[in-house]
Coordinates of N, CA and C in Angstrom, one line a residue:
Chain I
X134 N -12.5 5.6 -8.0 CA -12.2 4.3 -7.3 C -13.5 3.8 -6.6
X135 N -13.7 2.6 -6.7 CA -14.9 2.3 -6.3 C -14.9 1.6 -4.6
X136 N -15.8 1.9 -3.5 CA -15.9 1.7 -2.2 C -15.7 0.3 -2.0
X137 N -14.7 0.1 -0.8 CA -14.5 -1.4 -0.9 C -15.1 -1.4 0.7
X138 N -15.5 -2.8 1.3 CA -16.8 -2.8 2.2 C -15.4 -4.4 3.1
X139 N -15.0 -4.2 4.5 CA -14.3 -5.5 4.0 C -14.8 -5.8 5.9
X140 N -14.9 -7.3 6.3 CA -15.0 -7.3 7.8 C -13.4 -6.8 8.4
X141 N -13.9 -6.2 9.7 CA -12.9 -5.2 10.3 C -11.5 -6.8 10.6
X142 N -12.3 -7.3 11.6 CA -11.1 -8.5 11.9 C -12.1 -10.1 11.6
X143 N -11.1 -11.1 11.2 CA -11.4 -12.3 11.6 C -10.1 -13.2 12.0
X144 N -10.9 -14.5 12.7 CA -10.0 -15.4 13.1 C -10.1 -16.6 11.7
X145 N -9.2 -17.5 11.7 CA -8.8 -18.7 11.4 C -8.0 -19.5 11.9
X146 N -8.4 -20.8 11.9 CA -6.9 -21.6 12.8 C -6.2 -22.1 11.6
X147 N -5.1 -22.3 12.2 CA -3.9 -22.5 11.5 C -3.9 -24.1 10.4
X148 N -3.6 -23.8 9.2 CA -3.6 -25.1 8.7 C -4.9 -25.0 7.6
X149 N -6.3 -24.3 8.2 CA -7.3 -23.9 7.8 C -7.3 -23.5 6.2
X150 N -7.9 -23.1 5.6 CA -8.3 -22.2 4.4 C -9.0 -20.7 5.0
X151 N -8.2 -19.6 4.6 CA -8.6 -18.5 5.8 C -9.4 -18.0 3.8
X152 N -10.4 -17.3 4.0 CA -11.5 -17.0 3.4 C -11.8 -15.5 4.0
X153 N -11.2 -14.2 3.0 CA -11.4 -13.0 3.3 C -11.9 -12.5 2.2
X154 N -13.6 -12.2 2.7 CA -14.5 -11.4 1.9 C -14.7 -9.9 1.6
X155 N -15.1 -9.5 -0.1 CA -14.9 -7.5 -0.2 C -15.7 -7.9 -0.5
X156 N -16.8 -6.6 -0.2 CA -17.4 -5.9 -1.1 C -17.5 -4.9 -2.1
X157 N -17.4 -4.8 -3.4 CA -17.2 -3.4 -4.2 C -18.3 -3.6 -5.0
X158 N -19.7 -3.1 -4.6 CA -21.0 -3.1 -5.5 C -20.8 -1.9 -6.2
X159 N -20.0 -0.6 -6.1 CA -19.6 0.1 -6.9 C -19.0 0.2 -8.1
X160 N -18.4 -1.5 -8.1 CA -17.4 -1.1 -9.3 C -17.7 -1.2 -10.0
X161 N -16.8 -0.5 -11.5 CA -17.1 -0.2 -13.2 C -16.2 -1.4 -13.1
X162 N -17.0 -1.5 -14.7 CA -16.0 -2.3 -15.7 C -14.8 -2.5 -16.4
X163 N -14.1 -0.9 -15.9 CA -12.9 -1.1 -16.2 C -11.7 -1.5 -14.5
X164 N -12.4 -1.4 -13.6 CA -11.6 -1.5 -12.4 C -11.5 -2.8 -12.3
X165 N -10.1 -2.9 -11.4 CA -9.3 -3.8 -11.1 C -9.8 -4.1 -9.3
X166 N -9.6 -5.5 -9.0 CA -9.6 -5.8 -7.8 C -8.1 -6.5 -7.6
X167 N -7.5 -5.6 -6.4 CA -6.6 -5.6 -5.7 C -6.7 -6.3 -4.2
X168 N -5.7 -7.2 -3.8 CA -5.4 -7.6 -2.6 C -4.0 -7.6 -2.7
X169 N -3.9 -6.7 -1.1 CA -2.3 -6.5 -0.4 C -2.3 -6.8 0.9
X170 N -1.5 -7.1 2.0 CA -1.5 -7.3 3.3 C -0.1 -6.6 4.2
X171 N -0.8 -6.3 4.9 CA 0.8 -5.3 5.7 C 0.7 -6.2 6.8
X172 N 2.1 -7.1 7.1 CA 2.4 -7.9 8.1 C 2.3 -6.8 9.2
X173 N 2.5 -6.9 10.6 CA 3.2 -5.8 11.5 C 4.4 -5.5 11.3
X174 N 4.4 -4.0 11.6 CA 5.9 -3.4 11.4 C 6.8 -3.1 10.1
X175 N 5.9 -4.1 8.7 CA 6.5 -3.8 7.5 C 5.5 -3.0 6.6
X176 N 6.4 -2.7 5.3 CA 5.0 -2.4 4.2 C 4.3 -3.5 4.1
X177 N 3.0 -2.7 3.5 CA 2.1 -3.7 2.6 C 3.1 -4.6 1.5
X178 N 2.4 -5.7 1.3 CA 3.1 -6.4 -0.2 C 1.8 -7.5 -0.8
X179 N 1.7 -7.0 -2.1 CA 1.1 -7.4 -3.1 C 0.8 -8.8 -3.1
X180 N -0.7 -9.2 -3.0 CA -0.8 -10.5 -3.4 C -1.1 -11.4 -4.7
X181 N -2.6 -10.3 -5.3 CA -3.3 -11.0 -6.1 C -4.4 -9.8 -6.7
X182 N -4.3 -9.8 -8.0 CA -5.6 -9.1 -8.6 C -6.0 -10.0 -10.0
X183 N -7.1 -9.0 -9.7 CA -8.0 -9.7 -11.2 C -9.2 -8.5 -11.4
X184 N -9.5 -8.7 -12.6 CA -10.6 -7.9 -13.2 C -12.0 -8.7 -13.1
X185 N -11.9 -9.9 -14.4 CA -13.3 -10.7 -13.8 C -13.3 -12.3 -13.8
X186 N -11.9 -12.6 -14.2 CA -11.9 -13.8 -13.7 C -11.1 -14.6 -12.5
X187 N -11.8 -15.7 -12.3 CA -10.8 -16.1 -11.1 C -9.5 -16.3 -11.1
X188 N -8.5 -15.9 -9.9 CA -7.0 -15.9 -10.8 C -6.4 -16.4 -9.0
X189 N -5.2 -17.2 -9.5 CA -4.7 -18.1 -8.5 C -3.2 -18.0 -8.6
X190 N -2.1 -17.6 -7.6 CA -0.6 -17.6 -7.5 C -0.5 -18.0 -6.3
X191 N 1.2 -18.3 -6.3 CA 1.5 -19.5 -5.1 C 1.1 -19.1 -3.9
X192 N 0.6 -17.6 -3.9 CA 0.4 -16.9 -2.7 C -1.5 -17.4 -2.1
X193 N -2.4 -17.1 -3.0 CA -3.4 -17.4 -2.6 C -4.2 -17.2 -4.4
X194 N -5.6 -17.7 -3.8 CA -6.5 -17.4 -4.9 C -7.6 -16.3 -4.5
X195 N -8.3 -15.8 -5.9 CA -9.3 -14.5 -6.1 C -9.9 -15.2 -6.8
X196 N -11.5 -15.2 -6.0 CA -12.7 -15.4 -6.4 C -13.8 -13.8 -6.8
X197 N -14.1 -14.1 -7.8 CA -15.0 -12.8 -7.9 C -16.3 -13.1 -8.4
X198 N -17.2 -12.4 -7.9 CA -18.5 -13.0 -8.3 C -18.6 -12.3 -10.0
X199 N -19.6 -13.3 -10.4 CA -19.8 -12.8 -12.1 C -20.2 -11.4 -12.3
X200 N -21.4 -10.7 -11.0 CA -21.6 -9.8 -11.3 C -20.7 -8.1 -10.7
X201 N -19.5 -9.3 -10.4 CA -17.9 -8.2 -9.7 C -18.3 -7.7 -8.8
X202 N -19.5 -7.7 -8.2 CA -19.8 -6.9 -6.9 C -19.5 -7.4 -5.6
X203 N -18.4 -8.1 -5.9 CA -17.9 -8.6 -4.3 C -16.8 -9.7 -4.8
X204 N -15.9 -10.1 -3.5 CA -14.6 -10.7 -3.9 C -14.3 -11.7 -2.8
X205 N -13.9 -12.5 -3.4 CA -12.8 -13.2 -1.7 C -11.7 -14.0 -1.9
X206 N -11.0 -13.7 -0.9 CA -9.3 -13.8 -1.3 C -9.2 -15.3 -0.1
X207 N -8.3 -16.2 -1.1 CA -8.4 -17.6 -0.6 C -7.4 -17.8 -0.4
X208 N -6.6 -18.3 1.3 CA -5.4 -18.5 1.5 C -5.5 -19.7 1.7
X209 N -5.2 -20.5 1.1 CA -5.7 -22.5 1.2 C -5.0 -23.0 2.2
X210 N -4.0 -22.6 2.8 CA -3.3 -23.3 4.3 C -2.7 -22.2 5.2
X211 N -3.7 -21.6 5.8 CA -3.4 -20.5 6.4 C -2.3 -20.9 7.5
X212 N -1.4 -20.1 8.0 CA 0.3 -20.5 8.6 C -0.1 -19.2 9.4
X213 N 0.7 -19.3 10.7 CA 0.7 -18.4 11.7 C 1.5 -16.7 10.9
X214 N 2.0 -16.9 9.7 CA 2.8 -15.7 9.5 C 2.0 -15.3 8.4
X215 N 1.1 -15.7 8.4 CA -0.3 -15.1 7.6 C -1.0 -13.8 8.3
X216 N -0.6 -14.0 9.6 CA -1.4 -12.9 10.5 C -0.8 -11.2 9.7
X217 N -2.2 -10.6 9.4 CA -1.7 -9.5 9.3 C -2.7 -9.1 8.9
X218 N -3.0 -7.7 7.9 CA -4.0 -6.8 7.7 C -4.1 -7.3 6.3
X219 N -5.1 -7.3 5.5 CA -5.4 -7.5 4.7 C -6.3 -6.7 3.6
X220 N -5.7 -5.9 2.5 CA -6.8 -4.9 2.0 C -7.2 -5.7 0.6
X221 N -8.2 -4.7 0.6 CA -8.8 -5.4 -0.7 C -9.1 -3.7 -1.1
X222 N -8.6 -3.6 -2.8 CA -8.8 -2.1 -3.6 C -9.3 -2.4 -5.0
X223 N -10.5 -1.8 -5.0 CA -11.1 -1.8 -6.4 C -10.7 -0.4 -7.4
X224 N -9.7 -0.4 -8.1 CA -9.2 0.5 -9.0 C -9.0 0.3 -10.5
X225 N -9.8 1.6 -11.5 CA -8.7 1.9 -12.4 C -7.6 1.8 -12.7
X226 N -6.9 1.1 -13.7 CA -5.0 1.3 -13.7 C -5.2 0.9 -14.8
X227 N -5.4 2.4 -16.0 CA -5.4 2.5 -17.0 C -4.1 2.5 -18.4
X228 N -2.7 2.2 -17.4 CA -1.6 2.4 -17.8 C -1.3 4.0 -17.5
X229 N -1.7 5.2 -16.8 CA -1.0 5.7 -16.3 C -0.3 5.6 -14.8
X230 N 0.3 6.4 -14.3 CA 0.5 6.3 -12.9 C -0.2 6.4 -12.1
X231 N -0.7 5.3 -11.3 CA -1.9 5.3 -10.3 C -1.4 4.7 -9.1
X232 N -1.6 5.6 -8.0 CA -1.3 4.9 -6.8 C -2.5 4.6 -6.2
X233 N -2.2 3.2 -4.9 CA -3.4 3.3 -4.5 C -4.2 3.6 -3.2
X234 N -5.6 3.3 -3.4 CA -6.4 3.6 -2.5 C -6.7 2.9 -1.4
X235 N -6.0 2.8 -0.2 CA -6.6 1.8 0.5 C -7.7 2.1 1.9
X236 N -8.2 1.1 2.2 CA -9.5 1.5 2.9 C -8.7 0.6 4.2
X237 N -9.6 0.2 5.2 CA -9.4 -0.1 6.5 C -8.7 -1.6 6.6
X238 N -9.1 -2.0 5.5 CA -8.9 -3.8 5.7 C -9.5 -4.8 6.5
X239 N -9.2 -5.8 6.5 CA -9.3 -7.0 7.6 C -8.1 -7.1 8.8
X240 N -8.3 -7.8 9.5 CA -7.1 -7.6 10.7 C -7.3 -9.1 10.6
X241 N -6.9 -10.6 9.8 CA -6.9 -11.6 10.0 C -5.7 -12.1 10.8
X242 N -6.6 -12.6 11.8 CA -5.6 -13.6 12.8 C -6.0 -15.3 12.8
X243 N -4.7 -15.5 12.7 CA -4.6 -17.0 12.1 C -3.6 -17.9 14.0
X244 N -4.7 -18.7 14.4 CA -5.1 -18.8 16.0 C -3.8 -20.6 15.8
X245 N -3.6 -20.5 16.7 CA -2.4 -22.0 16.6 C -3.4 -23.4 16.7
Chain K
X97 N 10.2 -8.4 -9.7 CA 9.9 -7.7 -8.5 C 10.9 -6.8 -7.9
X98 N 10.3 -6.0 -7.1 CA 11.8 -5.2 -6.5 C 11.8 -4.9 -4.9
X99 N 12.9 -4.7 -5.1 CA 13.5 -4.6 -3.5 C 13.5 -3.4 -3.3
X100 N 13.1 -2.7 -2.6 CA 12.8 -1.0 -2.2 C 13.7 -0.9 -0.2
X101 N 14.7 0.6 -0.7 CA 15.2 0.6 1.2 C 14.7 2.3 1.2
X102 N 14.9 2.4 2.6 CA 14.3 3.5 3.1 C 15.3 4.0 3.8
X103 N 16.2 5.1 4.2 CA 16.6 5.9 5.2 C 16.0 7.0 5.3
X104 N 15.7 7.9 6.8 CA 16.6 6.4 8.0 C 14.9 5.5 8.0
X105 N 15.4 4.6 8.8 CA 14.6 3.8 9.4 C 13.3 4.4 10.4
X106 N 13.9 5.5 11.0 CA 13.2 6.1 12.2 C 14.2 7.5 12.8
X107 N 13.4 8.8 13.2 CA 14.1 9.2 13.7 C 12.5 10.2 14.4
X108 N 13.7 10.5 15.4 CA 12.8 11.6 16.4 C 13.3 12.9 16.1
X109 N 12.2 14.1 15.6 CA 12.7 15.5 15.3 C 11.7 16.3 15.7
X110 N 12.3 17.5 16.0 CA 11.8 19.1 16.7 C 10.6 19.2 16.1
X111 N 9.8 19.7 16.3 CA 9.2 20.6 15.7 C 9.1 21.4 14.8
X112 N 9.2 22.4 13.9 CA 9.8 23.1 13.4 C 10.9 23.0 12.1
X113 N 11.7 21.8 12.2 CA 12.4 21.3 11.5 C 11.9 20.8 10.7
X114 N 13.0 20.0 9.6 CA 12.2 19.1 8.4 C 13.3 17.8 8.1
X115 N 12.7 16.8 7.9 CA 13.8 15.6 7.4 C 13.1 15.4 5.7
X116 N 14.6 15.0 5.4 CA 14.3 13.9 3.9 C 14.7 12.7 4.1
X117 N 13.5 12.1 3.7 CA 13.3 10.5 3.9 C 13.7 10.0 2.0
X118 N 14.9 8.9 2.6 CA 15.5 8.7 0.7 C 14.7 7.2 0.7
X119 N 14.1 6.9 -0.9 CA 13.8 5.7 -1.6 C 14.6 4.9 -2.3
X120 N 15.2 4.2 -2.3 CA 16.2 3.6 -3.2 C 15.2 2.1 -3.8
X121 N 15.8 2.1 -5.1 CA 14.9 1.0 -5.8 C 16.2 0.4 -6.4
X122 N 15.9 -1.0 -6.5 CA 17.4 -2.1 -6.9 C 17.2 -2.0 -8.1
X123 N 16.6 -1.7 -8.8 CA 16.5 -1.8 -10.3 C 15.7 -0.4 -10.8
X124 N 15.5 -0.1 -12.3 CA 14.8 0.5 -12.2 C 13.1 0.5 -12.4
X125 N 12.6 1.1 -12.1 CA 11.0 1.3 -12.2 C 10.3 2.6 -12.9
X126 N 9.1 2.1 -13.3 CA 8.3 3.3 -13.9 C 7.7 4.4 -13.0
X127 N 6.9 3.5 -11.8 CA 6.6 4.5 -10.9 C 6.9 4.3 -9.4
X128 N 6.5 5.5 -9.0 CA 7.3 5.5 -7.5 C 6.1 6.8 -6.8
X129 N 5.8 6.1 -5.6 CA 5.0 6.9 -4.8 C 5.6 6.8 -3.3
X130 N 4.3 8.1 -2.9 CA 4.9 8.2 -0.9 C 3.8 7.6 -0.6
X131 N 3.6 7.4 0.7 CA 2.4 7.0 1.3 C 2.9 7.4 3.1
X132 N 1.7 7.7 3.6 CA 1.8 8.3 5.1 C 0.8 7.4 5.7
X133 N 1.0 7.0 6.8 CA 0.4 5.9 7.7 C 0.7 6.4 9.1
X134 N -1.0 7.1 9.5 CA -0.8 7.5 10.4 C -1.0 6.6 11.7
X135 N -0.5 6.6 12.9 CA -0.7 5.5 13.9 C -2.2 4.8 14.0
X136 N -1.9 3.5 13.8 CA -3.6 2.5 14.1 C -4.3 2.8 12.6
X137 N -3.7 3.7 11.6 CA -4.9 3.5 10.6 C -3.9 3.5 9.0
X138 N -4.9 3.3 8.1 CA -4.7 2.6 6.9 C -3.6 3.5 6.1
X139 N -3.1 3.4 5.1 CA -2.1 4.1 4.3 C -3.1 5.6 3.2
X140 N -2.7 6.1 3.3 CA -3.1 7.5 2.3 C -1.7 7.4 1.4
X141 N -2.5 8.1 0.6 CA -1.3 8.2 -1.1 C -0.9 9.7 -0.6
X142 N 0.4 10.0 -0.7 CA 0.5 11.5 -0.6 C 0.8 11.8 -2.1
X143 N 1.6 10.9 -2.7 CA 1.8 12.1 -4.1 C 2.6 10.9 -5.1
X144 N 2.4 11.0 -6.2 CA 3.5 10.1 -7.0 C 4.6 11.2 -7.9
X145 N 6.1 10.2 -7.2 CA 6.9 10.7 -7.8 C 7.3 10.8 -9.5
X146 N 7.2 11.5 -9.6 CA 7.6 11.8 -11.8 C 9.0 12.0 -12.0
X147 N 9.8 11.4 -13.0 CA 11.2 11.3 -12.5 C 11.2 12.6 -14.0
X148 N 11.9 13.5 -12.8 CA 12.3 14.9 -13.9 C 11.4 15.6 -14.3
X149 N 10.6 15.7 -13.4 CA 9.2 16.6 -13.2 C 8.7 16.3 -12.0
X150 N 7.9 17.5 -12.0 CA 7.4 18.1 -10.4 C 6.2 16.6 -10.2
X151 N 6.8 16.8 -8.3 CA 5.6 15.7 -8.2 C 3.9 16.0 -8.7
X152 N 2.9 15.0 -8.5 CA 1.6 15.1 -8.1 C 0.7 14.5 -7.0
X153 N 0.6 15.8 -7.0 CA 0.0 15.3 -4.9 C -1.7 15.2 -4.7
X154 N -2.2 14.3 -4.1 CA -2.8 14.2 -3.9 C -3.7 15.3 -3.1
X155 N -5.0 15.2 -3.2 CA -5.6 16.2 -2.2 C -5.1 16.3 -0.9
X156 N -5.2 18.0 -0.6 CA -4.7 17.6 1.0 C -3.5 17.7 1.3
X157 N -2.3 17.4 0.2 CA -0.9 17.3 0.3 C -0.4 18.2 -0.6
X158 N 0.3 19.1 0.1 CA 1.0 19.9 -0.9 C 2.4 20.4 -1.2
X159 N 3.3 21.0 -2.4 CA 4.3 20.3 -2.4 C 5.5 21.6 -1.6
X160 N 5.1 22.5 -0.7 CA 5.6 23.1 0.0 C 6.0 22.1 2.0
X161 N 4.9 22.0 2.2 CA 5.2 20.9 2.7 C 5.7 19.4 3.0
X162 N 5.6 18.8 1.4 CA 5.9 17.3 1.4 C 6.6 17.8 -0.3
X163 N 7.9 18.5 -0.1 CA 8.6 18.6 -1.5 C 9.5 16.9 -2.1
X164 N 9.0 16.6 -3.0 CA 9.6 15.2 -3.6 C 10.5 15.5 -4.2
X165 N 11.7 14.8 -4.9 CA 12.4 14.9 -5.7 C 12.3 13.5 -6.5
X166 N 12.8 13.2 -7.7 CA 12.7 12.1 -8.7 C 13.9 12.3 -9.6
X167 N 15.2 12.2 -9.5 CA 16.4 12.4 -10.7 C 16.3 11.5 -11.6
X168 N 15.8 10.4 -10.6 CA 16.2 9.3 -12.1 C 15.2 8.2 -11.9
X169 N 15.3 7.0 -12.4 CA 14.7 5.6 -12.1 C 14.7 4.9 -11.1
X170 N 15.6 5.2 -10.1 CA 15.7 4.2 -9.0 C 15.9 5.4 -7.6
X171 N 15.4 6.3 -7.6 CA 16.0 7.0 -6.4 C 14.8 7.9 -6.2
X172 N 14.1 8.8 -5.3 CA 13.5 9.3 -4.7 C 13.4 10.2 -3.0
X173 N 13.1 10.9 -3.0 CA 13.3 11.4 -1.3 C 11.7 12.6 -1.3
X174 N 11.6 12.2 -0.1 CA 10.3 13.1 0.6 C 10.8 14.0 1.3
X175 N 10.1 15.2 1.5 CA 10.9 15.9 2.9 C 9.6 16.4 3.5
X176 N 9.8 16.3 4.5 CA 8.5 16.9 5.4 C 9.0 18.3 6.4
X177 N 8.8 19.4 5.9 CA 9.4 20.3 6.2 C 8.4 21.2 7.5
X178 N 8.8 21.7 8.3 CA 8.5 22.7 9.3 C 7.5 21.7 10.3
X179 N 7.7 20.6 10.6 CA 7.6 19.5 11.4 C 6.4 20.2 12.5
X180 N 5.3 19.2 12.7 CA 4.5 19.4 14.0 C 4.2 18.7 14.8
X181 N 3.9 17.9 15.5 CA 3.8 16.5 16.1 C 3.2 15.8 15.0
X182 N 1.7 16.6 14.2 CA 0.8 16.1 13.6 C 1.3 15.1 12.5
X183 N 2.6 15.4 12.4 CA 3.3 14.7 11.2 C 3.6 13.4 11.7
X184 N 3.6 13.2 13.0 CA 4.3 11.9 13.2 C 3.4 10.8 12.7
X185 N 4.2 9.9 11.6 CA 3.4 8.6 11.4 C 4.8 8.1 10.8
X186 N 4.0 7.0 10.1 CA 5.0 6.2 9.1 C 5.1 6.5 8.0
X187 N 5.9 6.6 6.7 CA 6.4 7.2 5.7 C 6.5 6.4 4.9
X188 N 6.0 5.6 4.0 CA 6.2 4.4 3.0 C 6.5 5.0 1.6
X189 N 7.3 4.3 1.3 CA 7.6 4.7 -0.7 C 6.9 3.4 -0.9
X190 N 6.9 3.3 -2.1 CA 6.5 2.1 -3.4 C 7.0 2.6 -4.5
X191 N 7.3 1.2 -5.3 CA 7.6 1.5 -6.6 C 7.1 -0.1 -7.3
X192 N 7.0 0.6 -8.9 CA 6.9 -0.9 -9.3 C 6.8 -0.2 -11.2
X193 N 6.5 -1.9 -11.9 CA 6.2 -1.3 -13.4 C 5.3 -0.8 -13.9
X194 N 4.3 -1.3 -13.1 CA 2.7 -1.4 -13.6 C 2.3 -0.8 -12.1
X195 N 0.6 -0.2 -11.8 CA 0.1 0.0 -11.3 C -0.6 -1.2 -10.5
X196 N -0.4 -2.4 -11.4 CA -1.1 -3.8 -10.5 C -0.2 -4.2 -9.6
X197 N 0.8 -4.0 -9.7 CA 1.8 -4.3 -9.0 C 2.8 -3.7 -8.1
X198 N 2.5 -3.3 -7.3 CA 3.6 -2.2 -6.5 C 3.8 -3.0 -5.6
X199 N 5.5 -2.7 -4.8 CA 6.5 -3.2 -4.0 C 6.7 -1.4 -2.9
X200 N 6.3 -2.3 -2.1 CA 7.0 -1.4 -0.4 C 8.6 -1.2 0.2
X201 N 8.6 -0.3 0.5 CA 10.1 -0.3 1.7 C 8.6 -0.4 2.8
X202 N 10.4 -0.4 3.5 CA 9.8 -0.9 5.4 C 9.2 0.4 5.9
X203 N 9.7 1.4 4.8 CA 8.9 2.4 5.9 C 10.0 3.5 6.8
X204 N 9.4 4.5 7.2 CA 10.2 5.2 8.1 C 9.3 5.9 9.1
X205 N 10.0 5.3 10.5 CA 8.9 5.7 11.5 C 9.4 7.6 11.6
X206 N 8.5 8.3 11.9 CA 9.2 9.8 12.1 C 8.1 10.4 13.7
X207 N 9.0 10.7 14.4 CA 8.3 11.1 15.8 C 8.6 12.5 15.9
X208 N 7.6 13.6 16.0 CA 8.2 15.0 16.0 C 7.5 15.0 17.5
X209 N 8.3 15.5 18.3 CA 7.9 16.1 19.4 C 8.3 17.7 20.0

């Protein structure tokens, strides 16, 4: 699994485009880039992956640079219930059972 | 997508002791993992569950201490046996079809004192 590098916290005000940046200069070409977010007090839940191209659901969009060594996850009208932790996981998921790896995250807070 | 529950929710236990924490999944699924979240920090994989075969645990976790069960497609339980404070965190299952995609329960807070 390749080292993901992410800022510890940021702010955004509400309404905004909140813009959360990874680093994975580690990764191979077969890994996946993963984003999940754990509100407080719940699980994590799944937002958005992609391997190398940009990929967009109702939830947010994933930008990946050409040469995959870094990511950023685009929430285009960031809302006060956006506030939460934010991971970014660069993994294999070769079609066996892989759980994953997660590192520290972001702590984005989305300000009124 | 799926809907994942957890009992219990929370509970406070001895020392010494051991609880099983159950996964219930609304449908079924391919895979099913634990995850431990210890206070203020990020989630660790403890082991993924194999339905009808012994778990596989991650470094660090072993299955005398954190014995899994898997009978079928939609059900799972952890147990954390011979309890020390060190154990107190939060207890998350996942399940899902694919690896790209996994679904959370809420979790189960466990307080050993």
């Amino acid at each position: 699994d390749a080292k993901t590098t992410q800022p510890t916290s940021m702010d955004c005000a509400e309404g905004r485009a909140a813009n959360l940046p990874c680093n994975h200069s580690t990764i191979s070409g077969n890994e996946y880039v993963y984003w999940y977010r754990q509100i407080h007090s719940q699980g994590p839940q799944y937002i958005i992956h992609g391997l190398k191209n940009n990929e967009t659901n109702e939830m947010a969009s994933l930008i990946i640079t050409e040469d995959r060594k870094s990511s950023t996850l685009i929430l285009p009208h960031a809302t006060l219930r956006d506030t939460a932790v934010y991971y970014c996981i660069a993994e294999y998921s070769g079609g066996g059972a892989d759980g994953l790896t997660f590192g520290k995250g972001t702590h984005l807070i989305i300000q009124p | 997508s799926a809907v994942i529950s957890q009992k219990p929710s929370r509970d406070i236990c001895q020392r010494g002791t051991s609880l099983t924490i159950q996964c219930q999944v609304d449908s079924q699924v391919t895979m099913m993992f634990w995850y431990r979240q210890q206070p203020g920090q990020s989630l660790t994989l403890i082991a993924t569950a194999n339905q009808g075969s012994e778990a596989t645990y991650e470094s660090g976790f072993v299955i005398d201490k954190f014995p899994i069960s898997r009978p079928n497609l939609t059900f799972s339980t952890l147990t954390v046996s011979n309890m020390s404070p060190e154990d107190s965190s939060i207890y998350l299952c996942s399940a899902g079809h694919s690896a790209y995609e996994q679904y959370f329960g809420p979790g189960t807070r466990l307080t050993v004192t």
